[in-house]
Amino acid sequence: MVGQIPKLDFTGLREMDLGDFVDMDAASVMYKNTYYILPHIATNLRIHFHKFVHVALWAELGSSAFMQRYMREIQQVGYHNAPLELMVYELDAHFAYAGEGINIPNHVANTL
């Protein structure tokens, strides 16, 4: 939990016309295997689950491949329609509505 979400200097992303994504006012963010979350949403288990899925994606794809794919998808179809983000939201909804248990790292590996 942090008082302010860290913003890394993503100059290359701005050059790719992804400044809106970099500057997005987010209450949580994930970098590699760590996520940062603001206190007002820290008790929301759904947010933690969402970030865990992102960590599983990053672990499965590796840092470079994850970032390249994630940014390419956002660039091509936007954040809300990016296939990796859609996968996270689908699993997030499954979790929120008490779906059958899923091994997230295995599911991610088998779905990619």
N, CA and C of each residue as an Amber inpcrd file, in Angstrom:
protein
   336
   0.8540000  -1.1640000   0.0000000   0.0000000   0.0000000   0.0000000
   0.9070000   1.2360000   0.0000000   0.5540000   2.1800000  -0.8260000
   1.3530000   3.3970000  -0.9560000   0.4540000   4.6300000  -0.8690000
   1.0590000   5.7380000  -0.5580000   0.3180000   6.9950000  -0.4970000
   0.0950000   7.6110000  -1.8670000   0.9450000   7.2280000  -2.8060000
   0.8460000   7.7580000  -4.1720000   1.3510000   6.6810000  -5.1300000
   0.6520000   6.5010000  -6.2380000   1.0530000   5.5060000  -7.2330000
   2.3180000   5.9920000  -7.9410000   3.3720000   5.1610000  -7.9440000
   4.5980000   5.5810000  -8.6360000   4.3840000   5.6350000 -10.1430000
   4.8980000   6.6580000 -10.7560000   4.8330000   6.8260000 -12.2130000
   6.2530000   6.7780000 -12.7420000   6.5510000   5.7600000 -13.5050000
   7.8730000   5.6580000 -14.1080000   7.9370000   6.5470000 -15.3410000
   9.1280000   6.9530000 -15.7110000   9.3100000   7.7890000 -16.8890000
   9.3140000   6.8970000 -18.1310000   8.1850000   6.8180000 -18.7820000
   8.0200000   5.9900000 -19.9640000   8.0980000   6.8440000 -21.2260000
   9.2370000   7.4680000 -21.4600000   9.4040000   8.3380000 -22.6230000
   9.0740000   7.6150000 -23.9140000   9.5410000   6.3640000 -24.0410000
   9.2780000   5.5790000 -25.2490000   7.8000000   5.3630000 -25.4910000
   7.0330000   5.2000000 -24.4280000   5.5920000   5.0050000 -24.5770000
   4.9130000   6.2830000 -25.0500000   5.3820000   7.4060000 -24.5850000
   4.8290000   8.6790000 -25.0600000   5.1040000   8.8380000 -26.5490000
   6.2950000   8.4290000 -26.9790000   6.6400000   8.5040000 -28.3980000
   5.7760000   7.5600000 -29.2330000   5.2270000   6.5040000 -28.6000000
   4.3410000   5.5620000 -29.2910000   2.8870000   6.0270000 -29.2130000
   2.6740000   7.2660000 -28.7750000   1.3360000   7.8420000 -28.6290000
   0.5120000   7.1360000 -27.5410000   1.1880000   6.7210000 -26.4740000
   0.5130000   6.0730000 -25.3550000   0.5680000   6.9270000 -24.0920000
   0.7010000   8.2310000 -24.2760000   0.7630000   9.1390000 -23.1390000
  -0.4770000   9.0830000 -22.2650000  -1.6500000   8.9270000 -22.8690000
  -2.8860000   8.8390000 -22.0810000  -2.8490000   7.6420000 -21.1390000
  -2.3030000   6.5330000 -21.6190000  -2.1960000   5.3400000 -20.7740000
  -1.2180000   5.5910000 -19.6280000  -0.0700000   6.1580000 -19.9360000
   0.9450000   6.4340000 -18.9160000   0.4030000   7.3910000 -17.8600000
  -0.3630000   8.3790000 -18.2900000  -0.8690000   9.4070000 -17.3820000
  -2.2050000   9.0530000 -16.7320000  -2.7390000   7.8760000 -17.0340000
  -4.0300000   7.4670000 -16.4880000  -4.0170000   7.5850000 -14.9630000
  -5.0830000   8.1230000 -14.4160000  -5.2080000   8.2790000 -12.9680000
  -5.6630000   6.9460000 -12.3840000  -4.7110000   6.1190000 -11.9990000
  -5.0130000   4.7810000 -11.5070000  -4.8570000   4.7150000  -9.9980000
  -5.6740000   3.8710000  -9.3720000  -5.5870000   3.6660000  -7.9250000
  -4.6810000   2.4810000  -7.5990000  -4.2330000   1.7850000  -8.6530000
  -3.2740000   0.6980000  -8.4730000  -2.5180000   0.5180000  -9.7870000
  -1.3240000  -0.0460000  -9.6820000  -0.5130000  -0.3130000 -10.8630000
   0.3910000  -1.5050000 -10.5530000   0.7480000  -2.2400000 -11.5920000
   1.6040000  -3.4120000 -11.4320000   2.8450000  -3.2460000 -12.2950000
   3.9920000  -3.5020000 -11.7100000   5.2630000  -3.5400000 -12.4270000
   5.9260000  -4.8640000 -12.0890000   6.0880000  -5.6960000 -13.0680000
   6.7250000  -6.9970000 -12.9500000   5.9630000  -7.8650000 -11.9450000
   6.5450000  -8.1490000 -10.7780000   5.8660000  -9.0140000  -9.8160000
   5.4060000  -8.2530000  -8.5720000   5.2990000  -6.9430000  -8.7030000
   4.9040000  -6.0940000  -7.5790000   3.7860000  -5.1650000  -8.0200000
   2.8050000  -4.9970000  -7.1670000   1.7850000  -3.9980000  -7.4830000
   1.6550000  -3.0250000  -6.3240000   1.2310000  -1.8350000  -6.7040000
   1.0690000  -0.7340000  -5.7640000  -0.4050000  -0.3780000  -5.7350000
  -0.9100000  -0.1000000  -4.5400000  -2.3400000   0.1440000  -4.3840000
  -2.5500000   1.2570000  -3.3560000  -3.5040000   2.1190000  -3.6450000
  -3.8090000   3.2180000  -2.7240000  -4.6530000   2.7070000  -1.5520000
  -4.5140000   3.3390000  -0.3980000  -5.2160000   2.8750000   0.8080000
  -6.7320000   2.7520000   0.6660000  -7.3720000   3.6530000  -0.0950000
  -8.8350000   3.6350000  -0.1450000  -9.4010000   2.4190000  -0.8710000
  -8.5810000   1.6580000  -1.5700000  -9.0800000   0.4370000  -2.2160000
  -8.3640000  -0.8220000  -1.7280000  -7.5140000  -0.6610000  -0.7120000
  -6.6840000  -1.7670000  -0.2350000  -7.4850000  -2.9460000   0.3100000
  -8.7090000  -2.7350000   0.7570000  -9.5120000  -3.8370000   1.2920000
 -10.3720000  -4.5010000   0.2190000 -10.2790000  -4.0330000  -1.0130000
 -11.0570000  -4.5970000  -2.1150000 -10.3320000  -5.8230000  -2.6750000
 -10.7990000  -7.0130000  -2.3080000 -10.1370000  -8.2410000  -2.7460000
 -10.1490000  -8.4060000  -4.2630000 -11.1390000  -7.8590000  -4.9110000
 -11.2220000  -7.9760000  -6.3690000 -10.0390000  -7.2610000  -7.0360000
  -9.6250000  -6.1320000  -6.5040000  -8.4680000  -5.4150000  -7.0460000
  -7.2070000  -6.2650000  -6.8770000  -7.0480000  -6.8710000  -5.7090000
  -5.8850000  -7.7240000  -5.4750000  -5.8850000  -8.9050000  -6.4380000
  -7.0380000  -9.4970000  -6.6490000  -7.1370000 -10.6150000  -7.5840000
  -6.7570000 -10.1600000  -8.9930000  -7.2940000  -9.0260000  -9.4020000
  -7.0090000  -8.4580000 -10.7260000  -5.4950000  -8.3060000 -10.9230000
  -4.8380000  -7.7530000  -9.9270000  -3.3890000  -7.5440000 -10.0210000
  -2.6460000  -8.8760000 -10.0210000  -3.1410000  -9.8470000  -9.2720000
  -2.5150000 -11.1710000  -9.2700000  -2.5410000 -11.7790000 -10.6740000
  -3.6250000 -11.6040000 -11.3950000  -3.6990000 -12.1320000 -12.7660000
  -2.6600000 -11.4330000 -13.6390000  -2.5070000 -10.1260000 -13.4840000
  -1.4750000  -9.4120000 -14.2380000  -0.0770000  -9.9610000 -13.9070000
   0.1730000 -10.2280000 -12.6390000   1.4740000 -10.7920000 -12.2400000
   1.6730000 -12.1550000 -12.9090000   0.6220000 -12.9730000 -12.9650000
   0.7160000 -14.2910000 -13.6160000   1.0000000 -14.1400000 -15.1100000
   0.3630000 -13.1640000 -15.7540000   0.6260000 -12.9120000 -17.1770000
   2.0800000 -12.4920000 -17.3860000   2.5470000 -11.5870000 -16.5490000
   3.9180000 -11.1000000 -16.6620000   4.8950000 -12.2560000 -16.4590000
   4.6330000 -13.1090000 -15.4670000   5.5160000 -14.2490000 -15.1870000
   5.5250000 -15.2340000 -16.3560000   4.3860000 -15.4650000 -16.9500000
   4.2900000 -16.4250000 -18.0570000   4.9640000 -15.8980000 -19.3200000
   4.7460000 -14.6430000 -19.6410000   5.2810000 -14.0800000 -20.8790000
   6.7200000 -13.5880000 -20.7440000   7.1160000 -13.2280000 -19.5490000
   8.4140000 -12.5870000 -19.3480000   8.2540000 -11.0830000 -19.5060000
   9.1520000 -10.3410000 -18.9000000   9.0300000  -8.8840000 -18.8550000
   8.9250000  -8.2390000 -20.2280000   9.8660000  -8.5370000 -21.0890000
   9.9040000  -7.8850000 -22.3930000   8.6840000  -8.2480000 -23.2420000
   8.3790000  -9.5350000 -23.3220000   7.2380000  -9.9740000 -24.1410000
   5.9200000  -9.4330000 -23.5890000   5.7770000  -9.4160000 -22.2590000
   4.5520000  -8.8740000 -21.6690000   4.3730000  -7.4130000 -22.0570000
   5.4200000  -6.6160000 -21.8240000   5.3080000  -5.1870000 -22.1080000
   5.0670000  -4.9260000 -23.5980000   5.7730000  -5.6310000 -24.4570000
   5.5820000  -5.4350000 -25.8940000   4.1570000  -5.7720000 -26.3030000
   3.6650000  -6.9180000 -25.8530000   2.3100000  -7.3290000 -26.2330000
   1.2570000  -6.4040000 -25.6310000   1.3880000  -6.1110000 -24.3480000
   0.4020000  -5.2830000 -23.6580000   0.3160000  -3.8980000 -24.3000000
   1.4550000  -3.2940000 -24.5470000   1.4680000  -1.9570000 -25.1550000
   0.9660000  -1.9990000 -26.6040000   1.3430000  -3.0270000 -27.3590000
   0.8610000  -3.1610000 -28.7370000  -0.6650000  -3.2900000 -28.7600000
  -1.2050000  -4.1060000 -27.8600000  -2.6540000  -4.2820000 -27.8020000
  -3.3550000  -2.9730000 -27.4430000  -2.8350000  -2.2510000 -26.4760000
  -3.4370000  -0.9690000 -26.0880000  -3.3590000   0.0140000 -27.2480000
  -2.2410000   0.0060000 -27.9280000  -2.0530000   0.8990000 -29.0660000
  -3.0420000   0.5730000 -30.1890000  -3.2880000  -0.7080000 -30.4280000
  -4.1360000  -1.1220000 -31.5390000  -5.6310000  -1.0190000 -31.2390000
  -6.0410000  -1.4130000 -30.0360000  -7.4820000  -1.4680000 -29.7470000
  -7.9020000  -0.7080000 -28.4960000  -6.9510000  -0.0780000 -27.8100000
  -7.2770000   0.6660000 -26.6010000  -7.2150000  -0.2120000 -25.3590000
  -7.0320000   0.4310000 -24.2350000  -6.8860000  -0.2710000 -22.9520000
  -8.0590000  -1.2070000 -22.6730000  -9.2820000  -0.7280000 -22.8160000
 -10.4590000  -1.5100000 -22.4290000 -10.7590000  -2.6690000 -23.3660000
 -10.1620000  -2.6850000 -24.5460000 -10.3840000  -3.7770000 -25.4960000
  -9.1420000  -4.6300000 -25.7300000  -8.0700000  -4.3400000 -25.0260000
  -6.8320000  -5.1090000 -25.1890000  -7.0680000  -6.5450000 -24.7290000
  -6.7250000  -7.5490000 -25.5530000  -6.9780000  -8.9410000 -25.1960000
  -6.4190000  -9.3710000 -23.8330000  -5.2260000  -8.9350000 -23.4710000
  -4.7080000  -9.3160000 -22.1530000  -5.5520000  -8.7030000 -21.0450000
  -5.9750000  -7.4690000 -21.2310000  -6.8100000  -6.8190000 -20.2160000
  -8.1880000  -7.4890000 -20.1610000  -8.7140000  -7.8810000 -21.3090000
 -10.0000000  -8.5840000 -21.3320000  -9.9100000  -9.9190000 -20.6000000
  -8.7770000 -10.6200000 -20.7500000  -8.5840000 -11.8710000 -20.0230000
  -8.6030000 -11.6190000 -18.5200000  -7.9280000 -10.5600000 -18.0930000
  -7.8850000 -10.2300000 -16.6670000  -9.2870000  -9.9180000 -16.1580000
 -10.0380000  -9.1160000 -16.9000000 -11.3960000  -8.7650000 -16.4640000
 -12.3350000  -9.9670000 -16.4750000 -12.1360000 -10.8890000 -17.3990000
 -12.9590000 -12.1000000 -17.4280000 -12.7100000 -12.9380000 -16.1760000
 -11.4500000 -13.1180000 -15.8200000 -11.1230000 -13.8690000 -14.6070000
 -11.5570000 -13.1070000 -13.3610000 -11.4210000 -11.8020000 -13.3910000
 -11.8620000 -10.9310000 -12.3090000 -13.3630000 -11.1350000 -12.0570000
 -14.1500000 -11.1400000 -13.1100000 -15.6010000 -11.3420000 -12.9790000
 -15.9070000 -12.7450000 -12.4490000 -15.1710000 -13.7350000 -12.9220000
 -15.3460000 -15.1050000 -12.4410000 -15.1240000 -15.1470000 -10.9270000
 -14.0660000 -14.4880000 -10.4730000 -13.7630000 -14.4150000  -9.0460000
 -14.8700000 -13.6830000  -8.2900000 -15.3090000 -12.5510000  -8.8260000
 -16.3050000 -11.7140000  -8.1420000 -17.6400000 -12.4270000  -7.9770000
 -17.9760000 -13.2800000  -8.9220000 -19.2680000 -13.9600000  -8.8600000
 -19.1330000 -15.3900000  -8.3640000 -18.0660000 -15.6400000  -7.5810000
 -17.8480000 -16.9150000  -6.8960000 -17.9070000 -18.1050000  -7.8440000
 -17.2270000 -17.9620000  -8.9620000 -17.1330000 -19.0860000  -9.8850000
 -16.2840000 -20.1910000  -9.2940000 -16.2830000 -21.3310000  -9.9780000
 -15.4720000 -22.4620000  -9.5440000 -14.0020000 -22.0460000  -9.4850000
 -13.2800000 -22.5900000  -8.5370000 -11.8720000 -22.2410000  -8.3710000
 -11.0550000 -22.5040000  -9.6260000 -10.1130000 -21.6250000  -9.8960000
  -9.2380000 -21.7340000 -11.0620000  -7.8020000 -21.5390000 -10.6000000
  -6.9100000 -22.3770000 -11.1010000  -5.4890000 -22.1780000 -10.8790000
  -5.0560000 -21.1160000 -11.8870000  -4.9030000 -19.8900000 -11.4400000
  -4.6600000 -18.7610000 -12.3340000  -3.3800000 -18.9250000 -13.1480000
  -2.2280000 -19.2470000 -12.5480000  -1.0250000 -19.3990000 -13.3920000
  -1.2020000 -20.4700000 -14.4670000  -1.8380000 -21.5930000 -14.1420000
  -2.0740000 -22.6300000 -15.1540000  -3.0510000 -22.1510000 -16.2160000
  -4.0910000 -21.4730000 -15.7920000  -5.0840000 -20.9590000 -16.7470000
  -4.4320000 -19.9810000 -17.7150000  -3.6290000 -19.0800000 -17.1920000
  -2.9360000 -18.0930000 -18.0310000  -2.0370000 -18.8230000 -19.0220000
  -1.2350000 -19.7750000 -18.5370000  -0.3110000 -20.5040000 -19.4120000
  -1.0570000 -21.2450000 -20.5220000  -2.2050000 -21.8150000 -20.1990000
  -2.9710000 -22.5940000 -21.1810000  -3.7930000 -21.7270000 -22.1170000
  -4.0580000 -20.4860000 -21.7340000  -4.9070000 -19.6090000 -22.5260000
  -4.1180000 -18.7510000 -23.5060000  -2.8900000 -18.4080000 -23.1330000
  -2.0930000 -17.5290000 -24.0060000  -1.7920000 -18.1630000 -25.3400000
